GROMACS .gro file of C-alpha atoms in nm:
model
  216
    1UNK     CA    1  -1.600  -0.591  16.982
    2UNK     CA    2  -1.281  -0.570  17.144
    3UNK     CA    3  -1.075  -0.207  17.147
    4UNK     CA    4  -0.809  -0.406  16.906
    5UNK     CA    5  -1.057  -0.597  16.685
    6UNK     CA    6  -1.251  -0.229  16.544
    7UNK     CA    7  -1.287  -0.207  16.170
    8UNK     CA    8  -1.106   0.067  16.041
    9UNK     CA    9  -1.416   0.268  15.961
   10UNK     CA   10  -1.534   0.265  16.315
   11UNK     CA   11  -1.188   0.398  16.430
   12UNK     CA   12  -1.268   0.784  16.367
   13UNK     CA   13  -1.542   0.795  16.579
   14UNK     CA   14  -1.333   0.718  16.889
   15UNK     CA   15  -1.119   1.050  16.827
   16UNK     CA   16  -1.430   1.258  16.770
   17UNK     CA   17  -1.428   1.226  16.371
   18UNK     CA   18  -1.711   1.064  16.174
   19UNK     CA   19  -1.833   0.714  16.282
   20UNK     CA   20  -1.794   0.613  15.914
   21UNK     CA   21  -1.521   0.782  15.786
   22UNK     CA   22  -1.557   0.884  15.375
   23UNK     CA   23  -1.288   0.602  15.176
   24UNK     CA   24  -1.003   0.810  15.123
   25UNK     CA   25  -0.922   0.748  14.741
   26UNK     CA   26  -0.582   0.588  14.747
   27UNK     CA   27  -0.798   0.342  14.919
   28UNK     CA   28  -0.993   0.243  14.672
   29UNK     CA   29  -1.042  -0.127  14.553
   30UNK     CA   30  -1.126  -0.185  14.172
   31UNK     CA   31  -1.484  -0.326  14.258
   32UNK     CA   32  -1.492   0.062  14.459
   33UNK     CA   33  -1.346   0.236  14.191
   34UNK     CA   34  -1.579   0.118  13.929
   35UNK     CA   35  -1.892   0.224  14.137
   36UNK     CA   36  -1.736   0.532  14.196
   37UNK     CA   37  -1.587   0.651  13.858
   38UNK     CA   38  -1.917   0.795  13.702
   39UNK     CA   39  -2.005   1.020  13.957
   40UNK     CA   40  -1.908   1.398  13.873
   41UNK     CA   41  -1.649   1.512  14.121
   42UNK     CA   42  -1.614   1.880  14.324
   43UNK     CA   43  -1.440   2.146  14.205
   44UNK     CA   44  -1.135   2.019  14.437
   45UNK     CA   45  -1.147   1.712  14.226
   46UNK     CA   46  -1.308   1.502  14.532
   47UNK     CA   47  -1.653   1.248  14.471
   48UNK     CA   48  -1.868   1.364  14.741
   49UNK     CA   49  -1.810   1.186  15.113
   50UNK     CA   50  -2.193   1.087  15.048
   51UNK     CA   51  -2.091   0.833  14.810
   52UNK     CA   52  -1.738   0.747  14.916
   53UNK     CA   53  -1.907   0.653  15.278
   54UNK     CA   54  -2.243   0.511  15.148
   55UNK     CA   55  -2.016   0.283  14.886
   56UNK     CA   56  -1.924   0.121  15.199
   57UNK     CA   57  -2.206  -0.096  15.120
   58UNK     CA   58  -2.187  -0.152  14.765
   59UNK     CA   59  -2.478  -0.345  14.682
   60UNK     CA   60  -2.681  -0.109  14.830
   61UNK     CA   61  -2.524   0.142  14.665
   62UNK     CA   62  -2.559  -0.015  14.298
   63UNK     CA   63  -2.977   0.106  14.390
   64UNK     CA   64  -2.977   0.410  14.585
   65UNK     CA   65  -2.766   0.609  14.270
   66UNK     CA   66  -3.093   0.505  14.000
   67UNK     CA   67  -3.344   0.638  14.264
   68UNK     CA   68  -3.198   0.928  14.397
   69UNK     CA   69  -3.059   1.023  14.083
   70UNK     CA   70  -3.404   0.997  13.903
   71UNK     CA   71  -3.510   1.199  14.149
   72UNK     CA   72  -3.275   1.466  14.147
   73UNK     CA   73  -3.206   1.531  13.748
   74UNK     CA   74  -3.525   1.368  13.592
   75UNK     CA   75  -3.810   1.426  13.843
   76UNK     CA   76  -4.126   1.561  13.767
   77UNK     CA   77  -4.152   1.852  14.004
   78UNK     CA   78  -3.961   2.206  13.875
   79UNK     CA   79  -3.642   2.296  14.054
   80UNK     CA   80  -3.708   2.541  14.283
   81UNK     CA   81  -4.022   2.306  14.425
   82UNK     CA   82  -3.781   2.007  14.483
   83UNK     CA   83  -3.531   2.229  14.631
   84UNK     CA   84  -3.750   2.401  14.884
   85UNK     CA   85  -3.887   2.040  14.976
   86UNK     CA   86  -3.584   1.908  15.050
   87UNK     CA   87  -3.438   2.206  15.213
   88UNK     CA   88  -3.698   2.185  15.454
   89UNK     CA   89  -3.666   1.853  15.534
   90UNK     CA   90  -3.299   1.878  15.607
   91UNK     CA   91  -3.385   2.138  15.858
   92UNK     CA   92  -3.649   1.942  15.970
   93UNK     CA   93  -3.428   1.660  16.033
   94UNK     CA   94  -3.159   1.847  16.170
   95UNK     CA   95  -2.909   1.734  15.898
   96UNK     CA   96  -2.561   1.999  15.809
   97UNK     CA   97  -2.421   1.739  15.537
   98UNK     CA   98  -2.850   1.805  15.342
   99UNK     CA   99  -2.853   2.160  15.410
  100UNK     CA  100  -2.527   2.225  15.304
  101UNK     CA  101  -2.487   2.070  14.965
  102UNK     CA  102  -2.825   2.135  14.848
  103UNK     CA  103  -2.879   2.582  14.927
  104UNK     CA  104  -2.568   2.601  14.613
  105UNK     CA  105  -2.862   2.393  14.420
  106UNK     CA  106  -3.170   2.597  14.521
  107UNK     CA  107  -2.970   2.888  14.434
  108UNK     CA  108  -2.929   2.770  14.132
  109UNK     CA  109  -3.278   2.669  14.085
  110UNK     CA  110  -3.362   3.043  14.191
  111UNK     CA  111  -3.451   3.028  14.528
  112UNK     CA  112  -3.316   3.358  14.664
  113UNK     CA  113  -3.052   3.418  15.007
  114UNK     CA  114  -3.383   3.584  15.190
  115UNK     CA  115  -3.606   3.239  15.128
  116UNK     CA  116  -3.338   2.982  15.212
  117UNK     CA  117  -3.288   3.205  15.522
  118UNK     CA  118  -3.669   3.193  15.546
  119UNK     CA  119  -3.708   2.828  15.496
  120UNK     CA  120  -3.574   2.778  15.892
  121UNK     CA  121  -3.959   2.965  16.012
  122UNK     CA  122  -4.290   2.870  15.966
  123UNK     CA  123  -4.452   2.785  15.608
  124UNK     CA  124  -4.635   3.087  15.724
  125UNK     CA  125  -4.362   3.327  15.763
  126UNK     CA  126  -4.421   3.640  15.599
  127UNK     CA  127  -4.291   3.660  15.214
  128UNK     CA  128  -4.384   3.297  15.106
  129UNK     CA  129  -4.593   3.286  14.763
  130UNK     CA  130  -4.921   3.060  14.807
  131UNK     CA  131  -4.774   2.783  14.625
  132UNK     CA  132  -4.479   2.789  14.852
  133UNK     CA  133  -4.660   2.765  15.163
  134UNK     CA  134  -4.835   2.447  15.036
  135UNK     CA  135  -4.455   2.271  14.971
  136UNK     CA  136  -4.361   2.399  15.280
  137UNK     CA  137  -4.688   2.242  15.510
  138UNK     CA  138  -4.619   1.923  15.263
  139UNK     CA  139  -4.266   1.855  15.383
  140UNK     CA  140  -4.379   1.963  15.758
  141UNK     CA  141  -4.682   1.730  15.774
  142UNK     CA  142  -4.472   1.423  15.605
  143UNK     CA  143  -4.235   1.485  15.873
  144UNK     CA  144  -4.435   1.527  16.137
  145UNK     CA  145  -4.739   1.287  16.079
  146UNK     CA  146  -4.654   1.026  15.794
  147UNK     CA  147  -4.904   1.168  15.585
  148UNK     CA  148  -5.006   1.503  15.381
  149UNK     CA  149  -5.385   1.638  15.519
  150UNK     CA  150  -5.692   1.688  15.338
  151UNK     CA  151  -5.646   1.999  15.330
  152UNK     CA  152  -5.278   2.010  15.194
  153UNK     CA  153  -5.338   1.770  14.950
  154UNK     CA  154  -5.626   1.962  14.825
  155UNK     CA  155  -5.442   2.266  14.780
  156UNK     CA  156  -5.144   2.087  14.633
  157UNK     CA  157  -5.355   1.972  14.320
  158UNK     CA  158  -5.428   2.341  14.211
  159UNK     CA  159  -5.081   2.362  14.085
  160UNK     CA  160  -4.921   1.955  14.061
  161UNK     CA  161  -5.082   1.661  13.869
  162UNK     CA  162  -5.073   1.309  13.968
  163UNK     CA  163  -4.742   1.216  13.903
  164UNK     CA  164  -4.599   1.550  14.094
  165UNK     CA  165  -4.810   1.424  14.429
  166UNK     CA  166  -4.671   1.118  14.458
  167UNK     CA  167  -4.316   1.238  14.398
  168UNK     CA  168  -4.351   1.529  14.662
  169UNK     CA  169  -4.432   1.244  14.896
  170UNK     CA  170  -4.152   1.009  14.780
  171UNK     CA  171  -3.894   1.304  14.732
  172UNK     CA  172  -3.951   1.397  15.165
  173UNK     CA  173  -3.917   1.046  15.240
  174UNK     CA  174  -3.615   0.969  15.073
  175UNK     CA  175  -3.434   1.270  15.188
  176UNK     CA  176  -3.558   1.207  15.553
  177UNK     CA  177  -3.387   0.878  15.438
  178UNK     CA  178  -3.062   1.034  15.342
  179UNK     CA  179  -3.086   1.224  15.692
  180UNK     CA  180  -3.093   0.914  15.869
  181UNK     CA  181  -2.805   0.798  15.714
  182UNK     CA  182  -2.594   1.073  15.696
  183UNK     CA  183  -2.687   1.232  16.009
  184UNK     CA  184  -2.588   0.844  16.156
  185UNK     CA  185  -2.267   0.795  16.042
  186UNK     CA  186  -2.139   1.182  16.114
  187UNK     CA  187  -2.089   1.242  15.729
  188UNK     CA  188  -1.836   1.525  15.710
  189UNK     CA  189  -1.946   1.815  15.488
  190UNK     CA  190  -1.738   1.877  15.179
  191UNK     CA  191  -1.434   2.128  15.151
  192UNK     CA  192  -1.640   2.390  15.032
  193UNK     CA  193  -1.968   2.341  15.149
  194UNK     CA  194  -1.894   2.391  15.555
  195UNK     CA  195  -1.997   2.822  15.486
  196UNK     CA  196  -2.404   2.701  15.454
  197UNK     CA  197  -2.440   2.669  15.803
  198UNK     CA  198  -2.804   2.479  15.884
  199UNK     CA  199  -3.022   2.724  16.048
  200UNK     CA  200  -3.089   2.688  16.439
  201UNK     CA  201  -3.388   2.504  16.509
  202UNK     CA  202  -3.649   2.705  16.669
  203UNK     CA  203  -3.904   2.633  16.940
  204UNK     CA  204  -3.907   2.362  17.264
  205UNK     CA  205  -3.910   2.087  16.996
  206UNK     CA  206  -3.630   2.093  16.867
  207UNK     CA  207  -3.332   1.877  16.841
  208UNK     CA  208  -2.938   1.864  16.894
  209UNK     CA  209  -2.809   1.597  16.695
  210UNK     CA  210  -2.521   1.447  16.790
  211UNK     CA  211  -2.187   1.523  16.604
  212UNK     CA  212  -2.387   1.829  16.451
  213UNK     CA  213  -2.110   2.041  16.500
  214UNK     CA  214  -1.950   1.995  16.117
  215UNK     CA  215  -1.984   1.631  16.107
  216UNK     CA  216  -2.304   1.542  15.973
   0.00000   0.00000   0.00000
């Protein structure tokens, strides 16, 4: 694609910004407008660049909101498990936009400063409750091997039932999906947000993503 010919959204990228820049909201078309208008907005008044970049691609975006938001409000697992998950699997993935807009929601759920700190070391790391450790390994082995182990899975069913092990699977995959995405298109954090800085990653596997530096 010629210099001249670029689609708007691909623009940013060429000054360093995000390759898909959030839809500014004086930019909105109806058909946008209407996708957008039941989402709850920050406490600046903004809808999350998540939504006003993924709405880019509206039919997709008519089906990720049911999913995602099932998972989020009306899962099965408690809080502070889904939380920890997907905390982990935004360091995991290496993605600032995750980290950052979901340690205001594990506070919430109760997950203290110390374990959100702690969630960038091992599973094993000193401090972690039993039950912790097991979420932890589960979102490690998902991202690591496709797959929870025998022995994971085995301790995961002293303390989830059916229903909670499939959604621990599905809840790490659709956040590694998220990751992908946002992580992709160098989605800007929210005003806000940019203080939860994603812990380094730690060891000779780990990765720099591109654009990490505030824009994904």
């Amino acid at each position: 694609m010629a210099e001249g010919h670029r689609h708007p959204a691909h623009r940013a990228a060429v000054d360093g910004g995000p390759r898909l820049a959030p839809q500014p909201e004086e930019g909105w078309d109806p058909a946008t407008r209407e996708l957008l208008a039941p989402l709850p907005r920050d406490a600046d008044g903004q809808v999350p660049h998540i939504f006003t970049t993924l709405v880019r691609h509206p039919a997709l975006f008519r089906r990720f909101l049911p999913f995602g938001g099932h998972l989020l409000r009306e899962g099965r697992l408690p809080d502070r498990s889904r939380e920890l998950l997907i905390l982990r699997t935004a360091y995991n993935t290496r993605a600032p936009y995750e980290w950052g807009r979901h340690v205001p929601l594990a506070r919430s759920a109760g997950v203290t400063d110390q374990e959100i700190r702690r969630v960038g070391a091992s599973p094993e790391a000193e401090g972690w409750p039993p039950a912790d450790v097991h979420l932890l390994r589960a979102a490690d082995e998902l991202h690591r091997d496709a797959r929870l182990s025998a022995t994971t899975w085995a301790s995961l069913t002293a303390d989830h039932d059916e229903a909670q092990l499939i959604e621990i699977t599905m809840l790490v995959g659709q956040y590694h999906m998220v990751a992908f995405f946002l992580n992709s298109a160098g989605t800007p954090l929210d005003p806000g947000y940019e203080t939860e800085t994603l812990p380094t990653a730690a060891g000779a596997d780990a990765v720099t993503t591109e654009g990490a530096q505030g824009h994904v």
